[in-house]
Amino acid sequence: MSEKMPAKTHIDFAYELDLVVKHDARAPLLDREFGHYTGAGVPLFSIGGGYYRYGLIEILARFHARKGYYIVETPIIASASLYELSGHLHFYKKNMFLFKIEDHDFAIKPMNCPYHILVFMHEVARNRGKVKLPFKIFEAGRVHRYEPSGSLYGLLRVRGFTQDDAHIITPREHAVESIYSVFLEMRELMEKLFGLEVSKDTVYLRLSLSDPKLIGTEFMGTAEEWEAAEGFLEAAADRIKDEYGIPSYKERGEAAFYGPKIDIIMRLREQGIEKEWQLGTIQFDFNLPRRFRLYELVKDVYGYDEVYIIHRALMGSLERFLGVYLDYYKGRLPFTLAPVQFAIIAIQTGEEPVDEKIGSVAVTLKEELLKAGFRAGLLFTSKTGLSKEVRRIESTSKPAILVYIGKKEVEEGFLTVRPYSLRERKRRNIRVPLEPDSVSGLSSIAEELERGVVEIAGYAPRIPADMSYIL
Ligand code: ZN
């Protein structure tokens, strides 16, 4: 890259990895500015983005299910009356997309919570006391919120996004444990899936609390509710400090009007500049249980006088997370989520019998990788063109693993394999024997890269595709 060229942004990386659609002067009509057809701030994911999203959402669903969350998927639109009931139509109206059909008011879902509470009420009503508390419900929930067009930017500020959203409905005695376990889940997900260290050196907690003088006016609910919820957050933060040394900072008066919260902030250091990245949120809510009359339901079925609703996300917006991650890792993604997992580079020599062998080994290998469930592509090049081709794919589609097959490889019976390590931010060199079958050697390299995902999700999703066309 020449010095005059501006540094790539997450949008460039997302385009080069084939994660998103953007304007392209080479196709009629696609030469419009990004968002002309989709609506500004509504990212349209392309083929690589499809694999990324399906893989990620599958991991998130399995991970949460193993942690005792129930998994749901709720509609994108709702009758406006749902958001009337939740209060959003009152205090969040300026961020909502609303429309009318047949004289009926509809809303595009800006938040998943009201639907999750309806599901909770349904399960409690039909199964009475058999539904255990704390009740935990998860959705990779697609929401749409109006933001002024001037504030939109790439994947970082959008109007349509997907939250790794869950709600925990808990009685008092499980509140601290519930909050603490959200932190543990966040830590596990960041480390095992994304290779991001969560420690006292990289993360801190920000507690947004009430101003006690304004409870009842600016902060809804009773003083007892606020005191209890803030006490739970502080107790969980203390435990996180004791166990992991992670500090927390209190900000008085910064809570939302409906409850206090903890934000989990990651510090990223890049070329001496420190940036803050908000990951998870754990937010109490005194508004929704009143509006949905949950206190009455829970009292009736379980006998508890008090119940708390906690909103929580580990990544926040999947789109925004992806944008920050791409910026931070310069377009590298974890193996399980990378659009191109294996790039097979066949280096031809011009000598016919050798090239035939190289070609047949390369084609067979790609077929075997697809059968094993991987996304693989095949690229033919020559010894003279090799370094240029590798530089090109390294700066665009960024395959997770490069596999070289040339004359030396077929004659000596091995493959040169170069997996990318996110932690070391470089490739390693591994030799894998071609006999008895080359794919088992490659599979074991993949399994090593999938290990963290298997630990948190029980298995690593494999969605195969021939990705040769993006190499
Ligand atoms: Zn919520």
mmCIF file of N, CA and C in Angstrom, residues 49 54 69 100 104 117 127-128 133 145 154 178 185 215 223 239 257 260 263 275 305 330 340 354 366 397 433 435 439:
data_model
loop_
_atom_site.group_PDB
_atom_site.id
_atom_site.type_symbol
_atom_site.label_atom_id
_atom_site.label_comp_id
_atom_site.label_asym_id
_atom_site.label_seq_id
_atom_site.Cartn_x
_atom_site.Cartn_y
_atom_site.Cartn_z
ATOM 1 N N GLY A 49 -21.110 -12.792 3.707
ATOM 2 C CA GLY A 49 -21.817 -12.297 4.885
ATOM 3 C C GLY A 49 -22.901 -13.261 5.329
ATOM 4 N N TYR A 54 -25.006 -16.818 9.445
ATOM 5 C CA TYR A 54 -25.586 -18.103 9.839
ATOM 6 C C TYR A 54 -24.688 -18.819 10.844
ATOM 7 N N TYR A 69 -30.519 -20.713 28.526
ATOM 8 C CA TYR A 69 -31.457 -19.771 27.917
ATOM 9 C C TYR A 69 -32.393 -20.547 26.994
ATOM 10 N N LYS A 100 -49.151 2.533 8.795
ATOM 11 C CA LYS A 100 -50.577 2.241 8.949
ATOM 12 C C LYS A 100 -51.043 1.446 7.734
ATOM 13 N N HIS A 104 -54.952 0.313 10.596
ATOM 14 C CA HIS A 104 -54.344 -0.229 11.814
ATOM 15 C C HIS A 104 -52.896 0.239 11.904
ATOM 16 N N ILE A 117 -41.291 -10.833 26.611
ATOM 17 C CA ILE A 117 -42.151 -10.857 27.791
ATOM 18 C C ILE A 117 -43.480 -11.554 27.477
ATOM 19 N N ASN A 127 -48.068 -23.239 31.729
ATOM 20 C CA ASN A 127 -47.378 -24.273 32.498
ATOM 21 C C ASN A 127 -47.325 -23.975 33.991
ATOM 22 N N ARG A 128 -47.971 -22.881 34.373
ATOM 23 C CA ARG A 128 -48.012 -22.438 35.772
ATOM 24 C C ARG A 128 -46.631 -22.526 36.421
ATOM 25 N N LEU A 133 -37.722 -20.061 37.528
ATOM 26 C CA LEU A 133 -37.081 -18.747 37.569
ATOM 27 C C LEU A 133 -35.662 -18.945 38.125
ATOM 28 N N ARG A 145 -34.229 0.823 13.994
ATOM 29 C CA ARG A 145 -34.414 2.073 14.738
ATOM 30 C C ARG A 145 -34.041 3.231 13.834
ATOM 31 N N GLY A 154 -21.320 3.159 7.775
ATOM 32 C CA GLY A 154 -20.922 1.760 7.545
ATOM 33 C C GLY A 154 -21.744 0.788 8.372
ATOM 34 N N SER A 178 -27.171 -14.026 38.530
ATOM 35 C CA SER A 178 -27.541 -13.867 37.117
ATOM 36 C C SER A 178 -26.642 -12.843 36.430
ATOM 37 N N GLU A 185 -20.312 -15.337 30.701
ATOM 38 C CA GLU A 185 -20.693 -15.718 29.328
ATOM 39 C C GLU A 185 -20.002 -14.807 28.318
ATOM 40 N N ILE A 215 -35.191 10.011 42.174
ATOM 41 C CA ILE A 215 -36.023 8.806 42.063
ATOM 42 C C ILE A 215 -37.483 9.203 42.306
ATOM 43 N N ALA A 223 -37.654 3.914 45.547
ATOM 44 C CA ALA A 223 -36.283 3.991 46.086
ATOM 45 C C ALA A 223 -35.780 2.602 46.453
ATOM 46 N N ARG A 239 -17.607 -8.872 42.753
ATOM 47 C CA ARG A 239 -17.177 -10.259 42.554
ATOM 48 C C ARG A 239 -16.278 -10.373 41.318
ATOM 49 N N PHE A 257 -33.911 6.105 32.595
ATOM 50 C CA PHE A 257 -34.985 6.437 33.543
ATOM 51 C C PHE A 257 -35.641 5.180 34.103
ATOM 52 N N PRO A 260 -30.932 1.002 36.441
ATOM 53 C CA PRO A 260 -29.469 1.117 36.367
ATOM 54 C C PRO A 260 -28.870 0.022 35.487
ATOM 55 N N ASP A 263 -22.204 -1.434 31.824
ATOM 56 C CA ASP A 263 -21.674 -1.632 30.479
ATOM 57 C C ASP A 263 -20.286 -2.250 30.612
ATOM 58 N N LYS A 275 -8.623 3.007 22.031
ATOM 59 C CA LYS A 275 -10.026 3.207 21.671
ATOM 60 C C LYS A 275 -10.871 2.389 22.627
ATOM 61 N N ASP A 305 -42.912 -11.612 45.862
ATOM 62 C CA ASP A 305 -43.382 -10.230 45.814
ATOM 63 C C ASP A 305 -42.613 -9.418 44.778
ATOM 64 N N LYS A 330 -7.947 -5.889 11.086
ATOM 65 C CA LYS A 330 -7.624 -5.565 9.693
ATOM 66 C C LYS A 330 -8.205 -6.598 8.725
ATOM 67 N N VAL A 340 -13.876 -17.432 3.400
ATOM 68 C CA VAL A 340 -13.001 -18.448 2.789
ATOM 69 C C VAL A 340 -12.176 -19.083 3.899
ATOM 70 N N VAL A 354 3.728 -33.075 -14.418
ATOM 71 C CA VAL A 354 3.714 -32.552 -13.037
ATOM 72 C C VAL A 354 2.458 -31.708 -12.817
ATOM 73 N N LYS A 366 -10.028 -29.896 -2.909
ATOM 74 C CA LYS A 366 -11.146 -28.962 -2.753
ATOM 75 C C LYS A 366 -12.457 -29.738 -2.563
ATOM 76 N N SER A 397 -9.610 -11.208 0.022
ATOM 77 C CA SER A 397 -10.512 -12.215 0.613
ATOM 78 C C SER A 397 -9.948 -12.856 1.884
ATOM 79 N N PRO A 433 1.294 -34.310 5.492
ATOM 80 C CA PRO A 433 1.513 -35.358 4.474
ATOM 81 C C PRO A 433 0.294 -35.540 3.574
ATOM 82 N N GLU A 435 -0.379 -38.360 2.104
ATOM 83 C CA GLU A 435 -0.843 -39.734 2.249
ATOM 84 C C GLU A 435 -1.251 -39.990 3.699
ATOM 85 N N VAL A 439 -6.848 -34.671 3.262
ATOM 86 C CA VAL A 439 -7.894 -33.897 3.917
ATOM 87 C C VAL A 439 -7.907 -34.113 5.434
#
